[in-house]
Amino acid sequence: MKKKLYRSKKDKTIAGVCGGIAEYFDVDSTLVRLITGLSIILGGAGVIAYIIAWIIMPEAPEQFSDDKIDKKEEPKEKTKKREKK
């Protein structure tokens, strides 16, 4: 299965572009944000590239965060505790 480039929902500061790029290349999102910030400060082309990426990149499909998984597991744990009693 091929990897697809999406805007991140879970690692999002403004639009999820840097988080999505970081997930795609499997690097830390802070590094991608630093590179983006430097390109904005040094040349200004980073702003245009970010806006274009924001428009072109689709938002990631539903991603389960750890919080959502924990919430889904809570009722099962309560049921198991009741069965033990």
mmCIF file with all atom_site columns, C-alpha atoms in Angstrom:
data_model
loop_
_atom_site.group_PDB
_atom_site.id
_atom_site.type_symbol
_atom_site.label_atom_id
_atom_site.label_alt_id
_atom_site.label_comp_id
_atom_site.label_asym_id
_atom_site.label_entity_id
_atom_site.label_seq_id
_atom_site.pdbx_PDB_ins_code
_atom_site.Cartn_x
_atom_site.Cartn_y
_atom_site.Cartn_z
_atom_site.occupancy
_atom_site.B_iso_or_equiv
_atom_site.pdbx_formal_charge
_atom_site.auth_seq_id
_atom_site.auth_comp_id
_atom_site.auth_asym_id
_atom_site.auth_atom_id
_atom_site.pdbx_PDB_model_num
ATOM 1  C CA . MET A 1 1  ? 0.000   0.000   0.000  1.00 0.00 ? 1  MET A CA 1
ATOM 2  C CA . LYS A 1 2  ? 1.356   3.398   -0.965 1.00 0.00 ? 2  LYS A CA 1
ATOM 3  C CA . LYS A 1 3  ? 1.680   6.198   1.538  1.00 0.00 ? 3  LYS A CA 1
ATOM 4  C CA . LYS A 1 4  ? -0.484  9.230   0.844  1.00 0.00 ? 4  LYS A CA 1
ATOM 5  C CA . LEU A 1 5  ? 0.224   12.803  1.813  1.00 0.00 ? 5  LEU A CA 1
ATOM 6  C CA . TYR A 1 6  ? -2.522  14.260  4.009  1.00 0.00 ? 6  TYR A CA 1
ATOM 7  C CA . ARG A 1 7  ? -2.867  17.215  6.341  1.00 0.00 ? 7  ARG A CA 1
ATOM 8  C CA . SER A 1 8  ? -2.606  15.870  9.864  1.00 0.00 ? 8  SER A CA 1
ATOM 9  C CA . LYS A 1 9  ? -5.524  16.041  12.272 1.00 0.00 ? 9  LYS A CA 1
ATOM 10 C CA . LYS A 1 10 ? -3.593  14.960  15.336 1.00 0.00 ? 10 LYS A CA 1
ATOM 11 C CA . ASP A 1 11 ? -0.356  16.961  14.846 1.00 0.00 ? 11 ASP A CA 1
ATOM 12 C CA . LYS A 1 12 ? -1.867  20.269  13.846 1.00 0.00 ? 12 LYS A CA 1
ATOM 13 C CA . THR A 1 13 ? -0.818  23.822  14.679 1.00 0.00 ? 13 THR A CA 1
ATOM 14 C CA . ILE A 1 14 ? -2.407  25.919  11.942 1.00 0.00 ? 14 ILE A CA 1
ATOM 15 C CA . ALA A 1 15 ? -3.711  23.659  9.175  1.00 0.00 ? 15 ALA A CA 1
ATOM 16 C CA . GLY A 1 16 ? -1.840  20.395  9.703  1.00 0.00 ? 16 GLY A CA 1
ATOM 17 C CA . VAL A 1 17 ? 0.412   20.812  6.661  1.00 0.00 ? 17 VAL A CA 1
ATOM 18 C CA . CYS A 1 18 ? 3.741   20.498  8.513  1.00 0.00 ? 18 CYS A CA 1
ATOM 19 C CA . GLY A 1 19 ? 2.386   17.660  10.654 1.00 0.00 ? 19 GLY A CA 1
ATOM 20 C CA . GLY A 1 20 ? 1.236   15.811  7.546  1.00 0.00 ? 20 GLY A CA 1
ATOM 21 C CA . ILE A 1 21 ? 4.583   16.243  5.816  1.00 0.00 ? 21 ILE A CA 1
ATOM 22 C CA . ALA A 1 22 ? 6.356   15.030  8.962  1.00 0.00 ? 22 ALA A CA 1
ATOM 23 C CA . GLU A 1 23 ? 4.122   11.926  9.148  1.00 0.00 ? 23 GLU A CA 1
ATOM 24 C CA . TYR A 1 24 ? 4.702   11.197  5.456  1.00 0.00 ? 24 TYR A CA 1
ATOM 25 C CA . PHE A 1 25 ? 8.503   11.371  5.719  1.00 0.00 ? 25 PHE A CA 1
ATOM 26 C CA . ASP A 1 26 ? 8.528   9.886   9.244  1.00 0.00 ? 26 ASP A CA 1
ATOM 27 C CA . VAL A 1 27 ? 10.420  12.797  10.811 1.00 0.00 ? 27 VAL A CA 1
ATOM 28 C CA . ASP A 1 28 ? 9.692   15.036  13.781 1.00 0.00 ? 28 ASP A CA 1
ATOM 29 C CA . SER A 1 29 ? 7.116   17.726  13.002 1.00 0.00 ? 29 SER A CA 1
ATOM 30 C CA . THR A 1 30 ? 9.201   20.308  14.877 1.00 0.00 ? 30 THR A CA 1
ATOM 31 C CA . LEU A 1 31 ? 11.950  19.901  12.292 1.00 0.00 ? 31 LEU A CA 1
ATOM 32 C CA . VAL A 1 32 ? 9.502   20.472  9.434  1.00 0.00 ? 32 VAL A CA 1
ATOM 33 C CA . ARG A 1 33 ? 8.081   23.525  11.222 1.00 0.00 ? 33 ARG A CA 1
ATOM 34 C CA . LEU A 1 34 ? 11.585  24.960  11.730 1.00 0.00 ? 34 LEU A CA 1
ATOM 35 C CA . ILE A 1 35 ? 12.429  24.510  8.054  1.00 0.00 ? 35 ILE A CA 1
ATOM 36 C CA . THR A 1 36 ? 9.124   26.116  7.072  1.00 0.00 ? 36 THR A CA 1
ATOM 37 C CA . GLY A 1 37 ? 9.718   29.008  9.463  1.00 0.00 ? 37 GLY A CA 1
ATOM 38 C CA . LEU A 1 38 ? 13.235  29.580  8.116  1.00 0.00 ? 38 LEU A CA 1
ATOM 39 C CA . SER A 1 39 ? 11.979  29.581  4.527  1.00 0.00 ? 39 SER A CA 1
ATOM 40 C CA . ILE A 1 40 ? 9.347   32.158  5.482  1.00 0.00 ? 40 ILE A CA 1
ATOM 41 C CA . ILE A 1 41 ? 11.888  34.393  7.247  1.00 0.00 ? 41 ILE A CA 1
ATOM 42 C CA . LEU A 1 42 ? 14.648  34.097  4.656  1.00 0.00 ? 42 LEU A CA 1
ATOM 43 C CA . GLY A 1 43 ? 12.746  34.280  1.403  1.00 0.00 ? 43 GLY A CA 1
ATOM 44 C CA . GLY A 1 44 ? 9.035   34.573  1.924  1.00 0.00 ? 44 GLY A CA 1
ATOM 45 C CA . ALA A 1 45 ? 8.310   31.729  -0.489 1.00 0.00 ? 45 ALA A CA 1
ATOM 46 C CA . GLY A 1 46 ? 7.410   29.532  2.476  1.00 0.00 ? 46 GLY A CA 1
ATOM 47 C CA . VAL A 1 47 ? 4.154   31.431  2.998  1.00 0.00 ? 47 VAL A CA 1
ATOM 48 C CA . ILE A 1 48 ? 3.060   30.851  -0.586 1.00 0.00 ? 48 ILE A CA 1
ATOM 49 C CA . ALA A 1 49 ? 4.132   27.189  -0.480 1.00 0.00 ? 49 ALA A CA 1
ATOM 50 C CA . TYR A 1 50 ? 2.274   26.645  2.808  1.00 0.00 ? 50 TYR A CA 1
ATOM 51 C CA . ILE A 1 51 ? -0.945  28.192  1.478  1.00 0.00 ? 51 ILE A CA 1
ATOM 52 C CA . ILE A 1 52 ? -0.747  26.145  -1.729 1.00 0.00 ? 52 ILE A CA 1
ATOM 53 C CA . ALA A 1 53 ? -0.128  22.962  0.292  1.00 0.00 ? 53 ALA A CA 1
ATOM 54 C CA . TRP A 1 54 ? -3.069  23.869  2.567  1.00 0.00 ? 54 TRP A CA 1
ATOM 55 C CA . ILE A 1 55 ? -5.358  24.117  -0.466 1.00 0.00 ? 55 ILE A CA 1
ATOM 56 C CA . ILE A 1 56 ? -4.030  21.070  -2.349 1.00 0.00 ? 56 ILE A CA 1
ATOM 57 C CA . MET A 1 57 ? -3.445  18.555  0.472  1.00 0.00 ? 57 MET A CA 1
ATOM 58 C CA . PRO A 1 58 ? -6.596  16.726  1.558  1.00 0.00 ? 58 PRO A CA 1
ATOM 59 C CA . GLU A 1 59 ? -7.337  16.387  5.266  1.00 0.00 ? 59 GLU A CA 1
ATOM 60 C CA . ALA A 1 60 ? -6.456  12.993  6.691  1.00 0.00 ? 60 ALA A CA 1
ATOM 61 C CA . PRO A 1 61 ? -9.240  10.481  7.112  1.00 0.00 ? 61 PRO A CA 1
ATOM 62 C CA . GLU A 1 62 ? -10.408 9.791   10.673 1.00 0.00 ? 62 GLU A CA 1
ATOM 63 C CA . GLN A 1 63 ? -7.451  9.013   12.910 1.00 0.00 ? 63 GLN A CA 1
ATOM 64 C CA . PHE A 1 64 ? -7.859  7.500   16.326 1.00 0.00 ? 64 PHE A CA 1
ATOM 65 C CA . SER A 1 65 ? -5.902  9.230   19.028 1.00 0.00 ? 65 SER A CA 1
ATOM 66 C CA . ASP A 1 66 ? -4.930  7.495   22.242 1.00 0.00 ? 66 ASP A CA 1
ATOM 67 C CA . ASP A 1 67 ? -7.657  9.418   24.090 1.00 0.00 ? 67 ASP A CA 1
ATOM 68 C CA . LYS A 1 68 ? -10.386 8.086   21.819 1.00 0.00 ? 68 LYS A CA 1
ATOM 69 C CA . ILE A 1 69 ? -9.101  4.523   22.136 1.00 0.00 ? 69 ILE A CA 1
ATOM 70 C CA . ASP A 1 70 ? -8.946  4.808   25.931 1.00 0.00 ? 70 ASP A CA 1
ATOM 71 C CA . LYS A 1 71 ? -12.515 6.123   26.052 1.00 0.00 ? 71 LYS A CA 1
ATOM 72 C CA . LYS A 1 72 ? -13.729 3.231   23.918 1.00 0.00 ? 72 LYS A CA 1
ATOM 73 C CA . GLU A 1 73 ? -12.027 0.694   26.197 1.00 0.00 ? 73 GLU A CA 1
ATOM 74 C CA . GLU A 1 74 ? -13.461 2.064   29.454 1.00 0.00 ? 74 GLU A CA 1
ATOM 75 C CA . PRO A 1 75 ? -16.892 0.361   29.206 1.00 0.00 ? 75 PRO A CA 1
ATOM 76 C CA . LYS A 1 76 ? -15.251 -3.007  28.515 1.00 0.00 ? 76 LYS A CA 1
ATOM 77 C CA . GLU A 1 77 ? -13.067 -2.674  31.614 1.00 0.00 ? 77 GLU A CA 1
ATOM 78 C CA . LYS A 1 78 ? -16.101 -1.837  33.764 1.00 0.00 ? 78 LYS A CA 1
ATOM 79 C CA . THR A 1 79 ? -17.928 -4.880  32.418 1.00 0.00 ? 79 THR A CA 1
ATOM 80 C CA . LYS A 1 80 ? -14.968 -7.123  33.222 1.00 0.00 ? 80 LYS A CA 1
ATOM 81 C CA . LYS A 1 81 ? -14.786 -5.744  36.755 1.00 0.00 ? 81 LYS A CA 1
ATOM 82 C CA . ARG A 1 82 ? -18.482 -6.480  37.282 1.00 0.00 ? 82 ARG A CA 1
ATOM 83 C CA . GLU A 1 83 ? -18.070 -10.027 36.028 1.00 0.00 ? 83 GLU A CA 1
ATOM 84 C CA . LYS A 1 84 ? -15.227 -10.683 38.485 1.00 0.00 ? 84 LYS A CA 1
ATOM 85 C CA . LYS A 1 85 ? -17.367 -9.655  41.471 1.00 0.00 ? 85 LYS A CA 1
#
